[in-house]
PDB file of C-alpha atoms in Angstrom:
ATOM      1  CA  MET A   1     -15.961 -30.100 -29.345  1.00  0.00           C
ATOM      2  CA  TRP A   2     -14.065 -29.330 -26.125  1.00  0.00           C
ATOM      3  CA  ASP A   3     -12.149 -32.364 -24.932  1.00  0.00           C
ATOM      4  CA  GLN A   4     -12.351 -32.521 -21.126  1.00  0.00           C
ATOM      5  CA  LYS A   5      -8.858 -34.066 -21.116  1.00  0.00           C
ATOM      6  CA  GLU A   6      -7.548 -30.731 -22.366  1.00  0.00           C
ATOM      7  CA  ALA A   7      -9.067 -29.032 -19.339  1.00  0.00           C
ATOM      8  CA  SER A   8      -6.268 -29.928 -16.934  1.00  0.00           C
ATOM      9  CA  GLU A   9      -2.619 -30.883 -17.150  1.00  0.00           C
ATOM     10  CA  ILE A  10       0.079 -31.558 -14.548  1.00  0.00           C
ATOM     11  CA  ILE A  11       3.401 -29.843 -15.151  1.00  0.00           C
ATOM     12  CA  LYS A  12       6.484 -29.254 -12.966  1.00  0.00           C
ATOM     13  CA  ASP A  13       8.214 -26.018 -11.949  1.00  0.00           C
ATOM     14  CA  TRP A  14      12.019 -25.709 -11.917  1.00  0.00           C
ATOM     15  CA  ASN A  15      12.145 -27.049  -8.345  1.00  0.00           C
ATOM     16  CA  GLY A  16      10.346 -30.207  -9.454  1.00  0.00           C
ATOM     17  CA  VAL A  17       7.118 -29.236  -7.649  1.00  0.00           C
ATOM     18  CA  ASP A  18       3.913 -30.242  -9.432  1.00  0.00           C
ATOM     19  CA  GLN A  19       1.607 -27.578 -10.808  1.00  0.00           C
ATOM     20  CA  VAL A  20      -1.881 -28.073 -12.212  1.00  0.00           C
ATOM     21  CA  LEU A  21      -2.802 -26.081 -15.311  1.00  0.00           C
ATOM     22  CA  LEU A  22      -6.547 -25.585 -15.847  1.00  0.00           C
ATOM     23  CA  ARG A  23      -7.965 -24.351 -19.147  1.00  0.00           C
ATOM     24  CA  ASN A  24     -11.403 -23.492 -20.475  1.00  0.00           C
ATOM     25  CA  PRO A  25     -12.652 -23.721 -24.102  1.00  0.00           C
ATOM     26  CA  HIS A  26     -12.205 -19.967 -24.702  1.00  0.00           C
ATOM     27  CA  GLY A  27      -8.520 -19.806 -23.803  1.00  0.00           C
ATOM     28  CA  ALA A  28      -8.700 -18.702 -20.163  1.00  0.00           C
ATOM     29  CA  SER A  29      -6.419 -20.551 -17.750  1.00  0.00           C
ATOM     30  CA  ALA A  30      -5.361 -20.938 -14.134  1.00  0.00           C
ATOM     31  CA  LYS A  31      -2.226 -22.471 -12.676  1.00  0.00           C
ATOM     32  CA  ILE A  32      -2.097 -23.955  -9.181  1.00  0.00           C
ATOM     33  CA  SER A  33       1.096 -24.994  -7.407  1.00  0.00           C
ATOM     34  CA  LEU A  34       1.041 -27.901  -4.989  1.00  0.00           C
ATOM     35  CA  HIS A  35       3.494 -25.803  -2.975  1.00  0.00           C
ATOM     36  CA  GLY A  36       1.026 -23.999  -0.718  1.00  0.00           C
ATOM     37  CA  GLY A  37      -2.037 -24.972  -2.756  1.00  0.00           C
ATOM     38  CA  GLN A  38      -1.407 -21.554  -4.267  1.00  0.00           C
ATOM     39  CA  VAL A  39      -3.021 -20.195  -7.426  1.00  0.00           C
ATOM     40  CA  ILE A  40      -0.044 -18.595  -9.168  1.00  0.00           C
ATOM     41  CA  SER A  41      -1.684 -17.545 -12.438  1.00  0.00           C
ATOM     42  CA  TRP A  42      -5.160 -16.635 -13.694  1.00  0.00           C
ATOM     43  CA  ARG A  43      -5.447 -15.484 -17.299  1.00  0.00           C
ATOM     44  CA  ASN A  44      -8.478 -14.335 -19.269  1.00  0.00           C
ATOM     45  CA  GLU A  45      -9.353 -15.509 -22.776  1.00  0.00           C
ATOM     46  CA  LEU A  46      -6.983 -12.878 -24.237  1.00  0.00           C
ATOM     47  CA  GLY A  47      -4.101 -14.346 -22.267  1.00  0.00           C
ATOM     48  CA  GLU A  48      -3.876 -11.318 -19.970  1.00  0.00           C
ATOM     49  CA  GLU A  49      -2.566 -12.124 -16.487  1.00  0.00           C
ATOM     50  CA  LEU A  50      -5.037 -11.029 -13.801  1.00  0.00           C
ATOM     51  CA  LEU A  51      -2.993 -11.892 -10.700  1.00  0.00           C
ATOM     52  CA  PHE A  52       0.166 -10.095  -9.585  1.00  0.00           C
ATOM     53  CA  THR A  53       3.418 -11.930  -8.932  1.00  0.00           C
ATOM     54  CA  SER A  54       6.501 -10.035  -7.797  1.00  0.00           C
ATOM     55  CA  ASN A  55       9.518 -10.114 -10.106  1.00  0.00           C
ATOM     56  CA  LYS A  56      11.540 -10.775  -6.937  1.00  0.00           C
ATOM     57  CA  ALA A  57       9.311 -13.611  -5.729  1.00  0.00           C
ATOM     58  CA  ILE A  58      11.160 -16.599  -4.263  1.00  0.00           C
ATOM     59  CA  PHE A  59       9.856 -19.854  -5.763  1.00  0.00           C
ATOM     60  CA  LYS A  60      11.623 -22.242  -3.417  1.00  0.00           C
ATOM     61  CA  PRO A  61       9.880 -24.231  -0.662  1.00  0.00           C
ATOM     62  CA  PRO A  62       9.338 -23.706   2.183  1.00  0.00           C
ATOM     63  CA  LYS A  63       9.211 -19.975   1.403  1.00  0.00           C
ATOM     64  CA  SER A  64       5.801 -18.917   0.049  1.00  0.00           C
ATOM     65  CA  MET A  65       5.749 -17.145  -3.300  1.00  0.00           C
ATOM     66  CA  ARG A  66       4.931 -13.409  -3.200  1.00  0.00           C
ATOM     67  CA  GLY A  67       1.799 -13.078  -5.323  1.00  0.00           C
ATOM     68  CA  GLY A  68      -1.113 -15.090  -6.686  1.00  0.00           C
ATOM     69  CA  ILE A  69      -3.625 -16.320  -4.110  1.00  0.00           C
ATOM     70  CA  GLN A  70      -2.098 -17.558  -0.866  1.00  0.00           C
ATOM     71  CA  ILE A  71      -4.009 -19.804   1.544  1.00  0.00           C
ATOM     72  CA  CYS A  72      -3.572 -18.252   5.011  1.00  0.00           C
ATOM     73  CA  TYR A  73      -4.390 -20.954   7.582  1.00  0.00           C
ATOM     74  CA  PRO A  74      -4.655 -21.597  10.516  1.00  0.00           C
ATOM     75  CA  GLN A  75      -3.637 -18.004  11.224  1.00  0.00           C
ATOM     76  CA  PHE A  76      -3.937 -14.779   9.273  1.00  0.00           C
ATOM     77  CA  GLY A  77      -1.255 -12.155   9.810  1.00  0.00           C
ATOM     78  CA  ASP A  78       0.741 -12.237  13.014  1.00  0.00           C
ATOM     79  CA  CYS A  79      -2.163 -12.291  15.488  1.00  0.00           C
ATOM     80  CA  GLY A  80      -1.230 -15.624  17.058  1.00  0.00           C
ATOM     81  CA  SER A  81       1.638 -17.897  18.028  1.00  0.00           C
ATOM     82  CA  LEU A  82       2.463 -19.132  14.504  1.00  0.00           C
ATOM     83  CA  ASP A  83       4.592 -17.557  11.778  1.00  0.00           C
ATOM     84  CA  GLN A  84       2.986 -14.857   9.646  1.00  0.00           C
ATOM     85  CA  HIS A  85      -0.135 -16.200   7.841  1.00  0.00           C
ATOM     86  CA  GLY A  86       0.203 -19.729   9.264  1.00  0.00           C
ATOM     87  CA  PHE A  87       1.791 -22.803   7.683  1.00  0.00           C
ATOM     88  CA  ALA A  88      -0.636 -23.993   4.954  1.00  0.00           C
ATOM     89  CA  ARG A  89       0.949 -21.725   2.314  1.00  0.00           C
ATOM     90  CA  ASN A  90       4.383 -23.240   2.968  1.00  0.00           C
ATOM     91  CA  LYS A  91       3.426 -26.928   2.717  1.00  0.00           C
ATOM     92  CA  ILE A  92       3.343 -29.351  -0.190  1.00  0.00           C
ATOM     93  CA  TRP A  93      -0.288 -30.350  -0.823  1.00  0.00           C
ATOM     94  CA  VAL A  94      -1.412 -33.505  -2.633  1.00  0.00           C
ATOM     95  CA  ILE A  95      -3.985 -33.990  -5.368  1.00  0.00           C
ATOM     96  CA  ASP A  96      -7.153 -35.422  -3.792  1.00  0.00           C
ATOM     97  CA  GLU A  97      -8.240 -38.209  -6.143  1.00  0.00           C
ATOM     98  CA  ASN A  98     -11.463 -39.049  -4.309  1.00  0.00           C
ATOM     99  CA  PRO A  99     -12.851 -35.979  -2.513  1.00  0.00           C
ATOM    100  CA  PRO A 100     -16.236 -35.966  -0.779  1.00  0.00           C
ATOM    101  CA  PRO A 101     -18.775 -34.597  -3.266  1.00  0.00           C
ATOM    102  CA  LEU A 102     -19.542 -30.913  -3.607  1.00  0.00           C
ATOM    103  CA  ASN A 103     -22.938 -29.853  -4.916  1.00  0.00           C
ATOM    104  CA  SER A 104     -23.329 -30.464  -8.648  1.00  0.00           C
ATOM    105  CA  ASN A 105     -22.954 -26.874  -9.904  1.00  0.00           C
ATOM    106  CA  GLU A 106     -19.461 -26.796  -8.380  1.00  0.00           C
ATOM    107  CA  SER A 107     -18.129 -28.848 -11.292  1.00  0.00           C
ATOM    108  CA  LEU A 108     -20.708 -28.390 -14.050  1.00  0.00           C
ATOM    109  CA  GLY A 109     -18.951 -27.115 -17.159  1.00  0.00           C
ATOM    110  CA  LYS A 110     -15.810 -26.305 -15.194  1.00  0.00           C
ATOM    111  CA  SER A 111     -12.263 -27.568 -15.205  1.00  0.00           C
ATOM    112  CA  PHE A 112     -11.113 -28.111 -11.638  1.00  0.00           C
ATOM    113  CA  VAL A 113      -8.627 -29.757  -9.324  1.00  0.00           C
ATOM    114  CA  ASP A 114      -9.050 -30.980  -5.745  1.00  0.00           C
ATOM    115  CA  LEU A 115      -6.138 -30.634  -3.327  1.00  0.00           C
ATOM    116  CA  LEU A 116      -5.687 -31.996   0.194  1.00  0.00           C
ATOM    117  CA  LEU A 117      -3.557 -30.947   3.163  1.00  0.00           C
ATOM    118  CA  LYS A 118      -3.174 -32.872   6.409  1.00  0.00           C
ATOM    119  CA  PRO A 119      -0.886 -31.809   9.266  1.00  0.00           C
ATOM    120  CA  SER A 120       2.575 -33.315   9.539  1.00  0.00           C
ATOM    121  CA  GLU A 121       4.160 -34.272  12.862  1.00  0.00           C
ATOM    122  CA  ASP A 122       6.051 -30.968  12.818  1.00  0.00           C
ATOM    123  CA  ASP A 123       2.797 -29.072  12.223  1.00  0.00           C
ATOM    124  CA  LEU A 124       1.176 -30.823  15.182  1.00  0.00           C
ATOM    125  CA  LYS A 125       4.067 -29.789  17.412  1.00  0.00           C
ATOM    126  CA  GLN A 126       3.496 -26.111  16.713  1.00  0.00           C
ATOM    127  CA  TRP A 127      -0.308 -26.321  16.347  1.00  0.00           C
ATOM    128  CA  PRO A 128      -1.647 -29.498  18.039  1.00  0.00           C
ATOM    129  CA  HIS A 129      -4.911 -29.958  16.139  1.00  0.00           C
ATOM    130  CA  SER A 130      -5.745 -32.655  13.570  1.00  0.00           C
ATOM    131  CA  PHE A 131      -7.595 -31.494  10.461  1.00  0.00           C
ATOM    132  CA  GLU A 132      -8.313 -32.268   6.827  1.00  0.00           C
ATOM    133  CA  PHE A 133      -8.166 -29.250   4.518  1.00  0.00           C
ATOM    134  CA  ARG A 134      -9.707 -29.816   1.100  1.00  0.00           C
ATOM    135  CA  LEU A 135      -9.350 -27.138  -1.573  1.00  0.00           C
ATOM    136  CA  ARG A 136     -11.096 -27.132  -4.926  1.00  0.00           C
ATOM    137  CA  VAL A 137      -9.944 -24.636  -7.549  1.00  0.00           C
ATOM    138  CA  SER A 138     -12.252 -24.391 -10.562  1.00  0.00           C
ATOM    139  CA  LEU A 139     -12.229 -22.407 -13.797  1.00  0.00           C
ATOM    140  CA  ALA A 140     -15.611 -21.786 -15.414  1.00  0.00           C
ATOM    141  CA  VAL A 141     -16.497 -21.481 -19.100  1.00  0.00           C
ATOM    142  CA  ASP A 142     -16.878 -17.697 -18.626  1.00  0.00           C
ATOM    143  CA  GLY A 143     -13.416 -17.483 -17.032  1.00  0.00           C
ATOM    144  CA  ASP A 144     -14.552 -17.066 -13.425  1.00  0.00           C
ATOM    145  CA  LEU A 145     -12.162 -18.529 -10.858  1.00  0.00           C
ATOM    146  CA  THR A 146     -13.582 -20.195  -7.727  1.00  0.00           C
ATOM    147  CA  LEU A 147     -11.698 -21.449  -4.680  1.00  0.00           C
ATOM    148  CA  THR A 148     -13.654 -23.592  -2.220  1.00  0.00           C
ATOM    149  CA  SER A 149     -12.003 -24.545   1.068  1.00  0.00           C
ATOM    150  CA  ARG A 150     -13.422 -27.237   3.347  1.00  0.00           C
ATOM    151  CA  ILE A 151     -11.746 -27.685   6.716  1.00  0.00           C
ATOM    152  CA  ARG A 152     -12.820 -30.594   8.934  1.00  0.00           C
ATOM    153  CA  ASN A 153     -11.913 -31.120  12.582  1.00  0.00           C
ATOM    154  CA  ILE A 154     -10.761 -34.729  12.986  1.00  0.00           C
ATOM    155  CA  ASN A 155      -9.428 -33.886  16.434  1.00  0.00           C
ATOM    156  CA  GLY A 156     -10.830 -35.090  19.746  1.00  0.00           C
ATOM    157  CA  LYS A 157     -11.405 -31.510  20.914  1.00  0.00           C
ATOM    158  CA  PRO A 158     -12.552 -28.180  19.428  1.00  0.00           C
ATOM    159  CA  PHE A 159     -10.095 -25.824  17.748  1.00  0.00           C
ATOM    160  CA  SER A 160     -10.227 -22.274  16.394  1.00  0.00           C
ATOM    161  CA  PHE A 161      -8.499 -20.661  13.422  1.00  0.00           C
ATOM    162  CA  SER A 162      -8.419 -17.532  11.304  1.00  0.00           C
ATOM    163  CA  PHE A 163      -8.306 -17.690   7.525  1.00  0.00           C
ATOM    164  CA  ALA A 164      -7.844 -15.630   4.367  1.00  0.00           C
ATOM    165  CA  TYR A 165      -7.498 -15.975   0.622  1.00  0.00           C
ATOM    166  CA  HIS A 166      -4.578 -13.526   0.319  1.00  0.00           C
ATOM    167  CA  THR A 167      -5.323 -12.352  -3.235  1.00  0.00           C
ATOM    168  CA  TYR A 168      -2.820 -10.249  -5.199  1.00  0.00           C
ATOM    169  CA  LEU A 169      -4.673  -8.525  -8.053  1.00  0.00           C
ATOM    170  CA  SER A 170      -2.785  -7.070 -11.002  1.00  0.00           C
ATOM    171  CA  VAL A 171      -3.692  -3.406 -11.598  1.00  0.00           C
ATOM    172  CA  SER A 172      -2.453  -0.768 -14.037  1.00  0.00           C
ATOM    173  CA  ASP A 173      -1.706   2.008 -11.518  1.00  0.00           C
ATOM    174  CA  ILE A 174      -2.783   1.882  -7.866  1.00  0.00           C
ATOM    175  CA  SER A 175      -3.532   5.625  -7.886  1.00  0.00           C
ATOM    176  CA  GLU A 176      -6.181   4.960 -10.576  1.00  0.00           C
ATOM    177  CA  VAL A 177      -7.919   2.157  -8.675  1.00  0.00           C
ATOM    178  CA  ARG A 178     -10.943   2.282  -6.389  1.00  0.00           C
ATOM    179  CA  ILE A 179     -12.859  -0.267  -4.360  1.00  0.00           C
ATOM    180  CA  GLU A 180     -16.642  -0.078  -4.085  1.00  0.00           C
ATOM    181  CA  GLY A 181     -18.812  -2.003  -1.637  1.00  0.00           C
ATOM    182  CA  LEU A 182     -17.002  -1.240   1.628  1.00  0.00           C
ATOM    183  CA  GLU A 183     -18.436   2.251   2.239  1.00  0.00           C
ATOM    184  CA  THR A 184     -19.563   3.126   5.815  1.00  0.00           C
ATOM    185  CA  LEU A 185     -18.148  -0.122   7.252  1.00  0.00           C
ATOM    186  CA  ASP A 186     -16.154  -0.416  10.461  1.00  0.00           C
ATOM    187  CA  TYR A 187     -12.573  -1.533   9.971  1.00  0.00           C
ATOM    188  CA  LEU A 188      -9.489  -2.387  11.997  1.00  0.00           C
ATOM    189  CA  ASP A 189      -6.534  -0.227  10.991  1.00  0.00           C
ATOM    190  CA  ASN A 190      -3.599  -2.620  11.155  1.00  0.00           C
ATOM    191  CA  LEU A 191      -1.172   0.316  10.839  1.00  0.00           C
ATOM    192  CA  SER A 192      -2.504   1.798  14.112  1.00  0.00           C
ATOM    193  CA  GLN A 193      -2.561  -1.107  16.582  1.00  0.00           C
ATOM    194  CA  ARG A 194      -5.793  -2.443  15.049  1.00  0.00           C
ATOM    195  CA  GLN A 195      -7.698   0.703  16.020  1.00  0.00           C
ATOM    196  CA  LEU A 196     -11.424   0.440  15.183  1.00  0.00           C
ATOM    197  CA  LEU A 197     -12.469   3.141  12.693  1.00  0.00           C
ATOM    198  CA  THR A 198     -15.334   3.736  10.253  1.00  0.00           C
ATOM    199  CA  GLU A 199     -14.878   4.142   6.495  1.00  0.00           C
ATOM    200  CA  GLN A 200     -15.865   7.686   5.521  1.00  0.00           C
ATOM    201  CA  GLY A 201     -15.243   7.724   1.767  1.00  0.00           C
ATOM    202  CA  ASP A 202     -17.677   7.060  -1.072  1.00  0.00           C
ATOM    203  CA  ALA A 203     -15.131   4.531  -2.332  1.00  0.00           C
ATOM    204  CA  ILE A 204     -11.677   3.437  -1.233  1.00  0.00           C
ATOM    205  CA  THR A 205      -8.825   5.070  -3.138  1.00  0.00           C
ATOM    206  CA  PHE A 206      -5.069   4.888  -2.561  1.00  0.00           C
ATOM    207  CA  GLU A 207      -2.584   7.623  -1.708  1.00  0.00           C
ATOM    208  CA  SER A 208      -0.415   5.884   0.909  1.00  0.00           C
ATOM    209  CA  GLU A 209       0.168   2.532   2.622  1.00  0.00           C
ATOM    210  CA  MET A 210      -3.042   0.719   3.569  1.00  0.00           C
ATOM    211  CA  ASP A 211      -3.624  -2.355   5.738  1.00  0.00           C
ATOM    212  CA  ARG A 212      -7.230  -2.642   6.898  1.00  0.00           C
ATOM    213  CA  THR A 213      -9.629  -5.384   7.926  1.00  0.00           C
ATOM    214  CA  TYR A 214     -13.208  -4.407   7.023  1.00  0.00           C
ATOM    215  CA  LEU A 215     -15.652  -6.109   9.365  1.00  0.00           C
ATOM    216  CA  ARG A 216     -18.936  -7.786   8.453  1.00  0.00           C
ATOM    217  CA  SER A 217     -18.388  -6.845   4.828  1.00  0.00           C
ATOM    218  CA  PRO A 218     -20.867  -7.637   2.029  1.00  0.00           C
ATOM    219  CA  LYS A 219     -20.659 -10.822  -0.021  1.00  0.00           C
ATOM    220  CA  VAL A 220     -19.518  -8.851  -3.063  1.00  0.00           C
ATOM    221  CA  VAL A 221     -17.074  -5.991  -3.548  1.00  0.00           C
ATOM    222  CA  ALA A 222     -15.711  -4.513  -6.771  1.00  0.00           C
ATOM    223  CA  VAL A 223     -12.217  -3.297  -7.652  1.00  0.00           C
ATOM    224  CA  LEU A 224     -12.353  -0.797 -10.516  1.00  0.00           C
ATOM    225  CA  ASP A 225      -9.207  -0.269 -12.576  1.00  0.00           C
ATOM    226  CA  HIS A 226      -9.980   2.880 -14.564  1.00  0.00           C
ATOM    227  CA  GLU A 227      -6.928   2.842 -16.801  1.00  0.00           C
ATOM    228  CA  ARG A 228      -7.435  -0.781 -17.904  1.00  0.00           C
ATOM    229  CA  LYS A 229     -11.218  -0.405 -17.961  1.00  0.00           C
ATOM    230  CA  ARG A 230     -11.435  -3.622 -15.976  1.00  0.00           C
ATOM    231  CA  THR A 231     -13.458  -4.475 -12.890  1.00  0.00           C
ATOM    232  CA  TYR A 232     -12.683  -7.354 -10.576  1.00  0.00           C
ATOM    233  CA  VAL A 233     -15.826  -8.607  -8.875  1.00  0.00           C
ATOM    234  CA  ILE A 234     -14.930 -10.456  -5.680  1.00  0.00           C
ATOM    235  CA  GLY A 235     -17.619 -12.709  -4.242  1.00  0.00           C
ATOM    236  CA  LYS A 236     -17.243 -14.625  -0.992  1.00  0.00           C
ATOM    237  CA  GLU A 237     -19.156 -17.048   1.206  1.00  0.00           C
ATOM    238  CA  GLY A 238     -18.376 -18.014   4.802  1.00  0.00           C
ATOM    239  CA  LEU A 239     -15.865 -15.146   5.026  1.00  0.00           C
ATOM    240  CA  PRO A 240     -17.242 -12.181   6.983  1.00  0.00           C
ATOM    241  CA  ASP A 241     -14.237  -9.855   6.627  1.00  0.00           C
ATOM    242  CA  THR A 242     -12.389  -8.180   3.758  1.00  0.00           C
ATOM    243  CA  VAL A 243      -8.708  -7.284   4.107  1.00  0.00           C
ATOM    244  CA  VAL A 244      -7.308  -4.499   1.900  1.00  0.00           C
ATOM    245  CA  TRP A 245      -3.520  -4.103   1.632  1.00  0.00           C
ATOM    246  CA  ASN A 246      -1.005  -2.121  -0.384  1.00  0.00           C
ATOM    247  CA  PRO A 247       2.494  -1.611   1.059  1.00  0.00           C
ATOM    248  CA  TRP A 248       3.205   1.676  -0.784  1.00  0.00           C
ATOM    249  CA  GLU A 249       6.696   3.046  -1.289  1.00  0.00           C
ATOM    250  CA  LYS A 250       8.423   2.925   2.103  1.00  0.00           C
ATOM    251  CA  LYS A 251       7.274  -0.583   3.115  1.00  0.00           C
ATOM    252  CA  SER A 252       8.067  -1.953  -0.366  1.00  0.00           C
ATOM    253  CA  LYS A 253      11.739  -1.095   0.112  1.00  0.00           C
ATOM    254  CA  THR A 254      11.904  -3.241   3.271  1.00  0.00           C
ATOM    255  CA  MET A 255      10.641  -6.460   1.587  1.00  0.00           C
ATOM    256  CA  ALA A 256      13.357  -8.646   0.054  1.00  0.00           C
ATOM    257  CA  ASP A 257      10.946 -10.480  -2.260  1.00  0.00           C
ATOM    258  CA  PHE A 258       9.170  -7.371  -3.559  1.00  0.00           C
ATOM    259  CA  GLY A 259      10.373  -4.685  -5.986  1.00  0.00           C
ATOM    260  CA  ASP A 260      10.645  -1.084  -4.800  1.00  0.00           C
ATOM    261  CA  GLU A 261       8.111   0.160  -7.375  1.00  0.00           C
ATOM    262  CA  GLU A 262       5.846  -2.892  -7.584  1.00  0.00           C
ATOM    263  CA  TYR A 263       3.282  -1.476  -5.156  1.00  0.00           C
ATOM    264  CA  LYS A 264       2.007   0.587  -8.087  1.00  0.00           C
ATOM    265  CA  SER A 265       0.843  -2.487 -10.023  1.00  0.00           C
ATOM    266  CA  MET A 266      -0.774  -4.622  -7.294  1.00  0.00           C
ATOM    267  CA  LEU A 267      -3.532  -4.610  -4.719  1.00  0.00           C
ATOM    268  CA  CYS A 268      -4.509  -7.268  -2.191  1.00  0.00           C
ATOM    269  CA  VAL A 269      -8.230  -7.687  -1.479  1.00  0.00           C
ATOM    270  CA  ASP A 270      -8.781 -10.762   0.670  1.00  0.00           C
ATOM    271  CA  GLY A 271     -11.916 -12.653   1.603  1.00  0.00           C
ATOM    272  CA  ALA A 272     -11.166 -13.459   5.240  1.00  0.00           C
ATOM    273  CA  ALA A 273     -12.335 -14.588   8.664  1.00  0.00           C
ATOM    274  CA  VAL A 274     -10.070 -12.641  11.000  1.00  0.00           C
ATOM    275  CA  GLU A 275     -11.889 -10.651  13.669  1.00  0.00           C
ATOM    276  CA  ARG A 276     -13.809 -13.621  15.058  1.00  0.00           C
ATOM    277  CA  PRO A 277     -11.933 -16.907  14.673  1.00  0.00           C
ATOM    278  CA  ILE A 278     -13.880 -19.913  13.382  1.00  0.00           C
ATOM    279  CA  THR A 279     -14.351 -22.691  15.938  1.00  0.00           C
ATOM    280  CA  LEU A 280     -14.966 -26.283  14.892  1.00  0.00           C
ATOM    281  CA  LYS A 281     -16.136 -28.986  17.247  1.00  0.00           C
ATOM    282  CA  PRO A 282     -14.901 -32.562  16.651  1.00  0.00           C
ATOM    283  CA  GLY A 283     -16.276 -33.800  13.316  1.00  0.00           C
ATOM    284  CA  GLU A 284     -17.518 -30.366  12.202  1.00  0.00           C
ATOM    285  CA  GLU A 285     -16.619 -28.877   8.819  1.00  0.00           C
ATOM    286  CA  TRP A 286     -16.342 -25.257   7.686  1.00  0.00           C
ATOM    287  CA  THR A 287     -16.614 -24.067   4.092  1.00  0.00           C
ATOM    288  CA  GLY A 288     -15.264 -20.776   2.752  1.00  0.00           C
ATOM    289  CA  ARG A 289     -15.550 -19.801  -0.891  1.00  0.00           C
ATOM    290  CA  LEU A 290     -14.007 -17.099  -3.077  1.00  0.00           C
ATOM    291  CA  ILE A 291     -15.376 -16.294  -6.549  1.00  0.00           C
ATOM    292  CA  LEU A 292     -13.330 -13.984  -8.798  1.00  0.00           C
ATOM    293  CA  THR A 293     -14.705 -12.401 -11.954  1.00  0.00           C
ATOM    294  CA  ALA A 294     -12.932  -9.958 -14.271  1.00  0.00           C
ATOM    295  CA  VAL A 295     -15.139  -7.892 -16.587  1.00  0.00           C
ATOM    296  CA  LYS A 296     -14.850  -4.917 -18.891  1.00  0.00           C
ATOM    297  CA  SER A 297     -15.989  -1.998 -16.807  1.00  0.00           C
ATOM    298  CA  SER A 298     -17.595   1.374 -16.864  1.00  0.00           C
ATOM    299  CA  PHE A 299     -16.910   3.731 -13.969  1.00  0.00           C
ATOM    300  CA  CYS A 300     -19.693   2.504 -11.722  1.00  0.00           C
ATOM    301  CA  PHE A 301     -20.430  -0.628  -9.765  1.00  0.00           C
ATOM    302  CA  ASP A 302     -22.700  -2.583 -12.127  1.00  0.00           C
ATOM    303  CA  GLN A 303     -25.313  -4.378 -10.026  1.00  0.00           C
ATOM    304  CA  LEU A 304     -26.705  -6.068 -13.132  1.00  0.00           C
ATOM    305  CA  GLU A 305     -23.373  -7.785 -13.636  1.00  0.00           C
ATOM    306  CA  LEU A 306     -23.535  -9.110 -10.093  1.00  0.00           C
ATOM    307  CA  GLN A 307     -27.104 -10.310 -10.489  1.00  0.00           C
ATOM    308  CA  SER A 308     -26.153 -12.186 -13.633  1.00  0.00           C
ATOM    309  CA  LYS A 309     -23.439 -13.949 -11.629  1.00  0.00           C
ATOM    310  CA  GLY A 310     -26.007 -15.051  -9.060  1.00  0.00           C
ATOM    311  CA  PHE A 311     -24.875 -12.877  -6.130  1.00  0.00           C
TER     312      PHE A 311
END
């Protein structure tokens, strides 16, 4: 019998910051740092790491760690007055002992943790809006990883924000990877002053630096890693855009916390709300969800697999 007490454990990193380790009965696991509310590890039942973390990553607050799944809020990228990707990923979150209920299937048969972020006085000076940000990270029996963000406006006036789950996937060789599900979509090319273009390829493949925001993207896309025979199925709710990023060789050499050759073994595919910021009136709440699945793959996008996952 699986003891639910074995499903989660609080440990500390070498800076003394709490981390929550989630496990499922088959040996899959996820590790979440309270620094940034960041998922820093997701392993399948074989113990294989599915998320990329740079060997040069800096694990010291307030710097965010290069890799895993970063929470980009209340700003994605540099399209605003705040630092790159906002401040949520740099803050120490707390475990939320008594969160408002989520619907029952959010916890059924899953190990999970609820985290909470509220703005500090310093945060309010640079972004003067009061909010409660609740994040649930859950690991299912089949190894699926789900992140559910709930952001409530507890301010006296409306505010707007952009958002992304900045997700670093581990891949065997970026030149052997393709993304399916974004064909024919319009995208903003962030390497060309956010020029609006239309995807022409049958699938997205990689031969050079890429930084694109695909607009009004489907709820599910697939990342096929041919060499590893693995497919990542990325499901999302409340997140209309998909950001695709790989820094390639030249950009990699300019990043202090990223190895010169590491672009070959990573790919960011982010569920996001970027093009049209989300606006919350006082008392309103927004929910955005990311569901990650890793499956053995053939060379085509298996719709049956998606249907079995309920997409």
